[in-house]
Coordinates of C-alpha atoms in Angstrom, one line a residue:
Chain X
X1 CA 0.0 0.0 0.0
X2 CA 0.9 3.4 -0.5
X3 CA 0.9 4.6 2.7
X4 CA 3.0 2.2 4.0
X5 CA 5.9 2.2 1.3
X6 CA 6.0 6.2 2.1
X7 CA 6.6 5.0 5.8
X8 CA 9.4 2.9 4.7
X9 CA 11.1 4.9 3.0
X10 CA 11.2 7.6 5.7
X11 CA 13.0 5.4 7.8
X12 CA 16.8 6.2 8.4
X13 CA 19.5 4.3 7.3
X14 CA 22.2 3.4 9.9
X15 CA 21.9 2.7 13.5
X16 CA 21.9 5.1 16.8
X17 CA 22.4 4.2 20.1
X18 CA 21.0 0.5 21.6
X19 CA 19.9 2.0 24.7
X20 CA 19.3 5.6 24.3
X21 CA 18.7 6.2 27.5
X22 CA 22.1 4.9 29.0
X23 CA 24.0 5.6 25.9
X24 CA 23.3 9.1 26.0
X25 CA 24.3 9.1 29.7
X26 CA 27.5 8.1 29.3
X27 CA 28.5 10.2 25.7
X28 CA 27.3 13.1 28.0
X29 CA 29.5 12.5 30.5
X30 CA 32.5 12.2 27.6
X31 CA 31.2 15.4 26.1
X32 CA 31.0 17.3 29.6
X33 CA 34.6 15.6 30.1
X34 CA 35.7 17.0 27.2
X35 CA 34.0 20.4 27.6
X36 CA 35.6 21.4 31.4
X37 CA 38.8 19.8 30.0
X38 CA 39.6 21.7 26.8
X39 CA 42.1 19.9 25.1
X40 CA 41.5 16.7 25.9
X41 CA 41.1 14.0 23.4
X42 CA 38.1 12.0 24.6
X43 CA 36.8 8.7 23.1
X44 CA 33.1 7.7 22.4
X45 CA 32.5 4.1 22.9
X46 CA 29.1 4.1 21.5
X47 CA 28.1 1.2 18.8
X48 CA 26.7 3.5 16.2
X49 CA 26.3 3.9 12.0
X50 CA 26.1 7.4 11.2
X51 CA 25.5 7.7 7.9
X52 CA 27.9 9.2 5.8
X53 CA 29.6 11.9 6.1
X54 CA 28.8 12.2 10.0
X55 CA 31.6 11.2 12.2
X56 CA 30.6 8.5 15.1
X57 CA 31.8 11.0 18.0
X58 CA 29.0 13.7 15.5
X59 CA 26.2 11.2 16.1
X60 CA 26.7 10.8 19.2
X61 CA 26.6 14.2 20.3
X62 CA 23.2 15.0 18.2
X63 CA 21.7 11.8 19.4
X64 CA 22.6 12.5 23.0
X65 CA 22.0 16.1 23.5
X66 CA 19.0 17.1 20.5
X67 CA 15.5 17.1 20.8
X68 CA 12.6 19.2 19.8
X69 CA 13.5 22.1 21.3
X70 CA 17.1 22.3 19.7
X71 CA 17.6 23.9 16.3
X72 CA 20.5 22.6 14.2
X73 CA 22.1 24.1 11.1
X74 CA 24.2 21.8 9.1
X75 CA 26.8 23.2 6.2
X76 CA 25.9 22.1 2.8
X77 CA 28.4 20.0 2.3
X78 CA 27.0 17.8 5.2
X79 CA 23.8 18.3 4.6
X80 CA 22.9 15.2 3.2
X81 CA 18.8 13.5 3.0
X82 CA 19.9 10.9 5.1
X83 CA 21.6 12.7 7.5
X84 CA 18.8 15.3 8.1
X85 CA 16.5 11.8 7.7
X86 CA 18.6 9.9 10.5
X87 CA 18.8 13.0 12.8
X88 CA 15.0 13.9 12.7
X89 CA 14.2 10.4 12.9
X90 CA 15.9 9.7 16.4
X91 CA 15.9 13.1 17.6
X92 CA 13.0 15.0 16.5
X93 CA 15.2 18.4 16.0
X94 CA 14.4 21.1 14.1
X95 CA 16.8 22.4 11.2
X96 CA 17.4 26.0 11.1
X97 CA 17.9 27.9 8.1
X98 CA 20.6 30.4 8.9
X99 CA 23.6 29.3 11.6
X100 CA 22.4 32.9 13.4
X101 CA 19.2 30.8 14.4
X102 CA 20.6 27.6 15.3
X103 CA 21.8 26.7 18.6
X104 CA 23.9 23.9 17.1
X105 CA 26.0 23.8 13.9
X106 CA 27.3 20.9 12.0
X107 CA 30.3 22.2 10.0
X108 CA 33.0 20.8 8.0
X109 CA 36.3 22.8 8.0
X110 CA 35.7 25.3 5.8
X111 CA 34.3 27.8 7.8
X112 CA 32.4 30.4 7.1
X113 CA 33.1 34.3 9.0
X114 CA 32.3 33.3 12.9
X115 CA 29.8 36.5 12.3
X116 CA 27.5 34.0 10.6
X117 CA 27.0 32.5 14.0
X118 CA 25.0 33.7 17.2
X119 CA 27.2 34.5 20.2
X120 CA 24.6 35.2 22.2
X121 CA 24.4 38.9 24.0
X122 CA 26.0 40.0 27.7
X123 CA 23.1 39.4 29.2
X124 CA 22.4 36.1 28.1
X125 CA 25.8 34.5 26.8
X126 CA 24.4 31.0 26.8
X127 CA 22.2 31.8 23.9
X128 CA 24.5 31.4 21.5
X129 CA 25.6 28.9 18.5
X130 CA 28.2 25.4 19.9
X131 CA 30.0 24.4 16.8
X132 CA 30.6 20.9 16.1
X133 CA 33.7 20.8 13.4
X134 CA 34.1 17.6 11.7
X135 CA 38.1 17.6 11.1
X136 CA 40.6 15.4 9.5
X137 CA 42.7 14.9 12.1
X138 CA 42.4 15.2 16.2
X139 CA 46.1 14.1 17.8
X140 CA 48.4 15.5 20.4
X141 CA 50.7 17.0 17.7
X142 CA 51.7 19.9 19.2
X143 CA 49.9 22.2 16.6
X144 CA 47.7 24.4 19.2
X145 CA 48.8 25.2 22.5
X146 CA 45.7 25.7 25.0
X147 CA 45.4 27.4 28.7
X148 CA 42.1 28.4 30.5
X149 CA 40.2 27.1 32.7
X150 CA 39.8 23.3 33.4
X151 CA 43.6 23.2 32.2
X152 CA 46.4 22.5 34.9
X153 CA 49.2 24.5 32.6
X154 CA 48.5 24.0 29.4
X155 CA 47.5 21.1 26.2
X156 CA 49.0 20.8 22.9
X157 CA 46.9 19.1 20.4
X158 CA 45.9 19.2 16.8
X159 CA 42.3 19.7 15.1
X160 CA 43.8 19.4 11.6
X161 CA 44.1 22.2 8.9
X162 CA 41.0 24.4 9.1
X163 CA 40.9 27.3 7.2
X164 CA 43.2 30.2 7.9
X165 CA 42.3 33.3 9.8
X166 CA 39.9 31.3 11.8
X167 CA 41.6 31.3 15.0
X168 CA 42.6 35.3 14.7
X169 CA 39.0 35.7 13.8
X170 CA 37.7 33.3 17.1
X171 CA 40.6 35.3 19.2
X172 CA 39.0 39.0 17.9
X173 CA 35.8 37.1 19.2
X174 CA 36.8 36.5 22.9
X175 CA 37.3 40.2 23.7
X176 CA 33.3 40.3 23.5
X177 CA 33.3 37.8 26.1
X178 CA 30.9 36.1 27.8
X179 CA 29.8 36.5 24.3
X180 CA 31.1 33.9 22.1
X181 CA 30.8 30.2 20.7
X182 CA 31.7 27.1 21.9
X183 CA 33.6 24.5 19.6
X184 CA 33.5 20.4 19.4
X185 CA 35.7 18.9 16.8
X186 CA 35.0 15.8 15.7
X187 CA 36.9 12.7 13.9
X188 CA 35.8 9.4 13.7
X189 CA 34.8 8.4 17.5
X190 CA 37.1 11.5 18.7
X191 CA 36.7 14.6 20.2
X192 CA 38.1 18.1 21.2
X193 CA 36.6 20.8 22.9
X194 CA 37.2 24.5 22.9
X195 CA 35.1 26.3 25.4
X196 CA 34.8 30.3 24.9
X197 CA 37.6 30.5 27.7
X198 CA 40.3 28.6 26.4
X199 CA 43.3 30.8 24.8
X200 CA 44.6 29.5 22.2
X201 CA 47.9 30.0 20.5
X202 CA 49.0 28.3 17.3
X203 CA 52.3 27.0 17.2
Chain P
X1 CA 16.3 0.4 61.4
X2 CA 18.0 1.6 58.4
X3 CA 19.8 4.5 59.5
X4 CA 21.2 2.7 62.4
X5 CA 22.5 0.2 60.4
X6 CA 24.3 2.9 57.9
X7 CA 26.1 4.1 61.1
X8 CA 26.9 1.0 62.2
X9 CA 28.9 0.2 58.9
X10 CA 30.6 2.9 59.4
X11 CA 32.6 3.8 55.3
X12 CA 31.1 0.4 53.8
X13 CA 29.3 0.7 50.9
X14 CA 25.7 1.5 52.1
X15 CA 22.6 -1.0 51.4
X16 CA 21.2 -0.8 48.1
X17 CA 17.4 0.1 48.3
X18 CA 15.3 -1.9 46.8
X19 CA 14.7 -0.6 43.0
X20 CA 11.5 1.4 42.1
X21 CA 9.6 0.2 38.8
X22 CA 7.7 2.4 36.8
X23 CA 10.4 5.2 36.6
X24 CA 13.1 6.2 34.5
X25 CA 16.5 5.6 35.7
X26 CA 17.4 8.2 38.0
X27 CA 13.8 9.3 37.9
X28 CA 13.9 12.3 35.9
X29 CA 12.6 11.7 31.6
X30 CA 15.3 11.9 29.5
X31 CA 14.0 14.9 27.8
X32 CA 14.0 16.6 30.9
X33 CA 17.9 15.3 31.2
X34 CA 18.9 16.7 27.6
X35 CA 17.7 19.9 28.8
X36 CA 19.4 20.0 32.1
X37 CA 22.8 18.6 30.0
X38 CA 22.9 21.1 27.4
X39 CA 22.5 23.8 30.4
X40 CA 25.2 22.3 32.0
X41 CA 27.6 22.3 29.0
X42 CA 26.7 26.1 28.9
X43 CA 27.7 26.7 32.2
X44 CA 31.0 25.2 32.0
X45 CA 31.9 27.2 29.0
X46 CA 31.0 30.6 30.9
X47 CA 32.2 29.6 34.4
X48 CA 30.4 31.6 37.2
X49 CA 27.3 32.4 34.9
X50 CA 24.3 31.2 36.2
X51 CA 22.4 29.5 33.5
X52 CA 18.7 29.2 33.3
X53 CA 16.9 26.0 33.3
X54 CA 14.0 24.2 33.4
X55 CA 13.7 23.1 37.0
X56 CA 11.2 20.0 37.3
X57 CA 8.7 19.4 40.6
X58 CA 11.0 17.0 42.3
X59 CA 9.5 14.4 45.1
X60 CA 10.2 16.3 48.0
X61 CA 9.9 20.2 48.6
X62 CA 12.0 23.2 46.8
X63 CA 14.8 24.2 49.5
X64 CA 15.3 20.2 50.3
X65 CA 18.0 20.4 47.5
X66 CA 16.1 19.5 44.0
X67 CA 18.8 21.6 41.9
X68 CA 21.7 19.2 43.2
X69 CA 19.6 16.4 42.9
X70 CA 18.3 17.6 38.9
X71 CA 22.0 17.7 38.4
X72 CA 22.9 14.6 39.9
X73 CA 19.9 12.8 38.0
X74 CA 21.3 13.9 34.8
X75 CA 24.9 13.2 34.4
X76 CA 24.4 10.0 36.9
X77 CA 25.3 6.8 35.4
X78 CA 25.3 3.0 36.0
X79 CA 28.8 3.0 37.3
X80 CA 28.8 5.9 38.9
X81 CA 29.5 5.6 42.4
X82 CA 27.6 8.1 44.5
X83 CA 28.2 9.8 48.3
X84 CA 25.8 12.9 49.6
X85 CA 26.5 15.0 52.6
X86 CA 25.0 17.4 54.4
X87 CA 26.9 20.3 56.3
X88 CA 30.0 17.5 55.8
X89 CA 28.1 14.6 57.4
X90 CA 26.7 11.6 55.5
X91 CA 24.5 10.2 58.3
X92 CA 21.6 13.3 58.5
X93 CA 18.2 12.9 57.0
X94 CA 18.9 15.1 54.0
X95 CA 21.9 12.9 52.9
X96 CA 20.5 9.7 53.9
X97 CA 17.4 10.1 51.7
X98 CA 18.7 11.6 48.9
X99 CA 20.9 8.7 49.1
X100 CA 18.2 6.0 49.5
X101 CA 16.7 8.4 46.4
X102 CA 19.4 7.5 43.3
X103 CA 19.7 3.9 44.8
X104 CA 16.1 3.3 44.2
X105 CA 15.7 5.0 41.2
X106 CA 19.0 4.5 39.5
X107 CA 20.4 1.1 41.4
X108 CA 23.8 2.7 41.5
X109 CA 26.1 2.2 44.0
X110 CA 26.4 4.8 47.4
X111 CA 29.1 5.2 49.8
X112 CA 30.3 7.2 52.3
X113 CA 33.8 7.6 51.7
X114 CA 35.0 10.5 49.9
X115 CA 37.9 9.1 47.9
X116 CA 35.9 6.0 46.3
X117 CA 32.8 8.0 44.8
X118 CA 33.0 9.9 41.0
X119 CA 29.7 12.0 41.8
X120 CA 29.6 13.9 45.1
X121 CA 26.3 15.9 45.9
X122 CA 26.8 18.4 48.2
X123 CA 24.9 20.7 51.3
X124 CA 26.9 23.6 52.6
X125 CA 30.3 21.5 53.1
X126 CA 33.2 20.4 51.0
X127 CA 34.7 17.2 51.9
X128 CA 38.1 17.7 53.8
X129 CA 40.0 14.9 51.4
X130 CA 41.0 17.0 48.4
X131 CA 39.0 15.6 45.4
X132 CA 40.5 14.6 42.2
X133 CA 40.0 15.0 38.2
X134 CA 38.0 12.2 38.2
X135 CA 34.9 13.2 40.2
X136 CA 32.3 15.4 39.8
X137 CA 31.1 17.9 42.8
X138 CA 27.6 18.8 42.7
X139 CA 26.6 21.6 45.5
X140 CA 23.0 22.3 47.0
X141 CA 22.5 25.9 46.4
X142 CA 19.2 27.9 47.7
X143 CA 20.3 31.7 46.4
X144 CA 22.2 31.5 43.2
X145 CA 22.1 35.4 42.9
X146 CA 25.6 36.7 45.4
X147 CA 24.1 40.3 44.1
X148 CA 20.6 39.5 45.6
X149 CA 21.4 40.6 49.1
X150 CA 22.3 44.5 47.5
X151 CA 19.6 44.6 44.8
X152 CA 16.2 42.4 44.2
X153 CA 15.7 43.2 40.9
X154 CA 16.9 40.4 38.3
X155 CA 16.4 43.2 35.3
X156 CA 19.3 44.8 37.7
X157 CA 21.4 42.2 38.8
X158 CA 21.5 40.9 35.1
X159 CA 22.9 43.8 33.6
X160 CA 24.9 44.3 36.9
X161 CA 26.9 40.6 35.5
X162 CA 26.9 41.7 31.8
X163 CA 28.8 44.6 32.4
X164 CA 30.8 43.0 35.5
X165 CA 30.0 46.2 37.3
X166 CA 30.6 44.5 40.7
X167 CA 31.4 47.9 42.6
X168 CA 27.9 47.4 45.0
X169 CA 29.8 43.6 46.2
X170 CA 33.1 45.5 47.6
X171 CA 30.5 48.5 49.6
X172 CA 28.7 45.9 51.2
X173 CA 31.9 44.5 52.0
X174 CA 33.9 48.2 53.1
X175 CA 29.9 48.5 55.2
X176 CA 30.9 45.3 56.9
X177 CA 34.1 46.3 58.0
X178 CA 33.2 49.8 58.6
X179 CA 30.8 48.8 61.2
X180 CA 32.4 45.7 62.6
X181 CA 36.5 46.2 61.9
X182 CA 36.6 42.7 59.3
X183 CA 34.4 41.3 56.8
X184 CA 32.0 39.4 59.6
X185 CA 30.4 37.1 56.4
X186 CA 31.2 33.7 57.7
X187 CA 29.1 31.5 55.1
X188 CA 28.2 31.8 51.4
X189 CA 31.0 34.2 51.2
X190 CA 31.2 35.5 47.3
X191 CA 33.7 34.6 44.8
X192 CA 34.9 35.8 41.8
X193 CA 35.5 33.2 39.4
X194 CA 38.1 33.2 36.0
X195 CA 38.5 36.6 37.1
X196 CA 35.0 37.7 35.3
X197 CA 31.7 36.7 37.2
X198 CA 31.1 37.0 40.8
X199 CA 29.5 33.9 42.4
X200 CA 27.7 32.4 45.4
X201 CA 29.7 29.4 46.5
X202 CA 26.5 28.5 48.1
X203 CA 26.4 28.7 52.0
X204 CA 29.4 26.5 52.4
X205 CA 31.8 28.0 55.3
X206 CA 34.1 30.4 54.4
X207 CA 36.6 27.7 55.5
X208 CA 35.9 26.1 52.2
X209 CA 36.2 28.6 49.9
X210 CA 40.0 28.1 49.0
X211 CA 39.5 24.6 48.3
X212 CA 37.4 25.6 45.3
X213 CA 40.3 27.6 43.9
X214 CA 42.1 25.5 41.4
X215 CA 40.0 22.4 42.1
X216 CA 41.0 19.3 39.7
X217 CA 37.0 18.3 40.3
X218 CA 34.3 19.3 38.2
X219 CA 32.0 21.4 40.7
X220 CA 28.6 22.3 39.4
X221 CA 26.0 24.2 41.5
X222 CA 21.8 23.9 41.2
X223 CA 19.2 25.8 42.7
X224 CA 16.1 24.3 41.6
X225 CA 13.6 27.1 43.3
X226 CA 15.7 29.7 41.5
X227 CA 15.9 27.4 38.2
X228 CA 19.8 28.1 37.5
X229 CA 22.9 26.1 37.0
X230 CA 26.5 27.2 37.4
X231 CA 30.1 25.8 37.1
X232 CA 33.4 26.1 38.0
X233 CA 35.8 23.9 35.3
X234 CA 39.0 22.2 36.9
X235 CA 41.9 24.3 37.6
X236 CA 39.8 27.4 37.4
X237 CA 41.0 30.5 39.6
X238 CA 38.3 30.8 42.5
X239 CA 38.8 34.1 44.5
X240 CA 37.2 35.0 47.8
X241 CA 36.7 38.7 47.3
X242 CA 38.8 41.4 50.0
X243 CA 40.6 44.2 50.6
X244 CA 44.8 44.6 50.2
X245 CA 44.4 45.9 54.4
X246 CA 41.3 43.5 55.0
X247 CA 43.0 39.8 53.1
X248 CA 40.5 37.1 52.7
X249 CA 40.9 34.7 56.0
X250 CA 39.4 31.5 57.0
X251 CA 37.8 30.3 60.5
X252 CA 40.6 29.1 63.1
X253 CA 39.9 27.3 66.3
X254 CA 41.6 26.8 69.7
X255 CA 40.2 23.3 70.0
X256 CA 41.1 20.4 67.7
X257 CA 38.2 17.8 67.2
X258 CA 37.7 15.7 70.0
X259 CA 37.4 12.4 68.2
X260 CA 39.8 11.9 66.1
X261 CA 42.2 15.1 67.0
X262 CA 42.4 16.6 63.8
X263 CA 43.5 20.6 64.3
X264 CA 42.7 21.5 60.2
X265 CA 39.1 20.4 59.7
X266 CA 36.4 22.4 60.1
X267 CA 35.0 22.2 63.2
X268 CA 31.5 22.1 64.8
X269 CA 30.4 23.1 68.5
X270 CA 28.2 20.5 69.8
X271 CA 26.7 20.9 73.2
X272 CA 26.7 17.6 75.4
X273 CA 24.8 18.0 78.3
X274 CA 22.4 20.5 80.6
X275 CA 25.3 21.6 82.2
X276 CA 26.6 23.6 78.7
X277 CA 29.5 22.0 78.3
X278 CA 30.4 21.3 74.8
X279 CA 32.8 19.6 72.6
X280 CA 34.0 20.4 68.9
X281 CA 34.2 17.5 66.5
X282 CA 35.1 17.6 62.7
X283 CA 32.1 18.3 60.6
X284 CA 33.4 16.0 57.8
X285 CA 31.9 12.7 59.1
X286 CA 34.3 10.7 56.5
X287 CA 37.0 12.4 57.3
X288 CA 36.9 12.4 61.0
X289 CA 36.3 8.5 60.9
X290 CA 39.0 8.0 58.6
X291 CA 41.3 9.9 61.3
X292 CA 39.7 8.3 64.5
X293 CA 40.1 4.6 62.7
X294 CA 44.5 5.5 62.4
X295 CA 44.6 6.7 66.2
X296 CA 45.2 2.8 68.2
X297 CA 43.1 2.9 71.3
X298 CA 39.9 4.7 69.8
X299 CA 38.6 8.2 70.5
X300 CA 39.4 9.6 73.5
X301 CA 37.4 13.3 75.2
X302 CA 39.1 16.5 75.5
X303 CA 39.3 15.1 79.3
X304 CA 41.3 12.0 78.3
X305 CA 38.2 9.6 78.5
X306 CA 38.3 6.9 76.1
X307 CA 34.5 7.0 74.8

């Protein structure tokens, strides 16, 4: 019957978490982890088949922390049918049509001006845009040397090439602070965080 | 009775309630969770900032400690391992129960000693062992506005932490010292944290206050009548605020506990008969069992009686 090949057919391809419940728990806890420990490479464990080109730790991250209430902008490139299909399927987001409305943005690593994005106002800072970066590379090559808070002295890692004048742009950014955006990069089932507060230098 | 028994087994692993069908684990829905989480995330990016949030009706009253126990419910997992106080002691009613609380909801594991558990909830105390990276501090908090007490209106106090105009903190303080010679604010002393946002440390002693500077734990704070939710990341700068000629100092006592003989805990004045006399013992039950359990012939009084 019709109406039940259309059904079919709206059903995502791939596989999110087993128990969402738990499994959202616990990739939480990695992405809170990894967000009061900039710098940090954390791991997600979960059993999941994004489909392409979402990275594991990517999924894992919209299936634990989206819901109805959370808009999500997602840069062309990425912005595949079955990625918008698997996402609304097991999250019930909504997807935003400009990165100023979303409150999440999935971006590869060409980005676009960090004006694009809403970093929120001085009264309400937390109103603003958390960027999750899908990268080529997340290692503890000393490419980036980070210091802020929830950092002892300081972390070198590397998030991979992304585009130039991006972290003169994101520094410019911080003297609006608390105004500013919050960064996750992504690759395959690892991730980085960059709070607002971390200082970056590149090396 | 079960609270005998918890004192009895004094640091064991406390009995596992029986578990509750019919809820979710750790009682709260998981949309409820997600909402709490992505608050939380926001308020360790912009430590000190109190975030908004959508604070549920919990199963017991507002003021019994439903932000810590929001919190707790949503970053809790299976093999978490979790220990309440309350003012430092895990034995009172408020500890006990919301003990008894996550182990019949969530079937994790409780104890009582401060070193084994990874999620801490907290009531006006932190624990006299220093915590490490690996757990997660979650404090109690009634007032989450430190402005509050100098101007009701949130419009105000709003703008006042936009534009970190903070001037009104140091005249109550200068007022305080002024009229009294030192800063008499003994509890819920303010901090400013990362240099940027002043904060209520909630009404632990000012005792605790240094401990919170450069923490390697995670602390988060909830006030669920308030709806908000703060952090302060690890090895963030917490400062008690002062004066160059009035410098921040903590409580000091004569006495050292009369159980276990500690002379660096913080110390509570409990009055032991009709006749007023009174001893002072540690308020960090852990702590001071921990110390009583290395001394060889068990606790002796201030009068050299071995109780």
């Amino acid at each position: 019957m019709s109406i039940n090949k259309h059904v079919i057919d709206d059903l995502p391809t791939g596989k999110a978490f087993n128990n969402p419940s738990h499994d959202s728990q616990s990739v939480f806890r990695q992405i809170l982890k990894s967000m009061a420990e900039p710098g940090s490479i954390l791991t997600i464990n979960a059993q999941l088949v994004p489909p392409h080109p979402l990275s594991i730790a990517t999924a894992a991250i919209c299936l634990s922390l989206f819901d109805f209430e959370t808009n999500l902008w997602i840069e062309t490139s990425l912005k595949t049918h079955e990625v918008i299909k698997y996402l609304k399927f097991h999250t019930g987001l909504k997807i935003a049509d400009k990165p100023k409305k979303a409150s999440f943005c999935i971006l590869g690593t060409s980005i676009p001006s960090l004006d694009e994005f809403c970093a929120g106002t001085a009264d309400y800072p937390e109103n603003s845009s958390t960027l999750i970066i899908q990268t080529d590379e997340i290692s503890t090559r000393a490419q980036l040397q980070f210091e802020g808070p929830g950092i002892k002295t300081n972390r070198y890692v590397s998030v991979g090439s992304i585009n130039k004048g991006f972290w003169s742009d994101r520094e410019e950014l911080q003297s609006l602070f608390p105004r500013g955006l919050d960064l996750v990069f992504t690759q395959n089932n690892k991730m980085i965080s960059v709070p607002r507060t971390t200082k970056i230098d590149v090396l | 009775m079960a609270i005998s028994n918890q004192s009895e087994k004094a640091g064991n692993s406390t009995e596992t309630p029986e578990i509750l069908e019919g809820y979710n684990f750790a009682y709260l829905d998981d949309q409820t969770k997600r909402m709490i989480r992505r608050a939380i995330l926001k308020a360790v990016a912009i430590p000190g900032y109190q975030v908004p949030f959508g604070s549920r009706e919990m199963p017991l009253p507002f003021g019994w400690g439903t932000g810590g126990i929001q919190i707790t419910a949503s970053i809790i997992g299976k093999d978490d391992i979790l220990k309440v106080i309350d003012q430092g002691a895990d034995d009172t009613t408020n500890a006990i129960n919301i003990r008894n609380f996550f182990g019949k909801t969530a079937g994790i594991e409780t104890t009582e000693k401060t070193t084994e558990a990874t999620v801490i909830q907290t009531r006006h105390r932190i624990p006299e062992n220093p915590l490490s990276a690996k757990q997660i501090l979650v404090y109690q908090v009634p007032i989450p506005e430190p402005l509050r007490w100098l101007e009701q209106r949130e419009s105000e106090t709003r703008k006042m932490h936009a534009l970190a105009e903070y001037g009104v903190m140091h005249v109550g303080l200068y007022e305080n010292i002024a009229h009294f010679g030192r800063v008499t604010t003994s509890y819920n002393y303010p901090v400013q944290v990362n240099d940027r946002y002043i904060m209520s440390p909630s009404p632990i002693p000012k005792f605790d206050n240094p401990k919170m500077d450069k923490m390697p734990a995670l602390q988060l704070f909830g006030a669920g009548r308030e709806k908000r939710i703060y952090a302060v990341p690890p090895f963030t700068k917490v400062k008690s605020l002062d004066f160059e000629d009035h410098p921040f100092a903590i409580e000091s006592w004569e006495e050292s506990c009369a159980l276990c003989g500690s002379s660096n805990s913080f110390l509570d004045e409990v009055i032991i008969d009709d006749e007023g006399s009174r001893m002072f013992v540690c308020s960090d039950s852990n702590f001071c069992r921990e110390e009583t359990e290395k001394i060889k012939d068990g606790p002796v009084t201030s009068s050299g009686e071995t109780l």
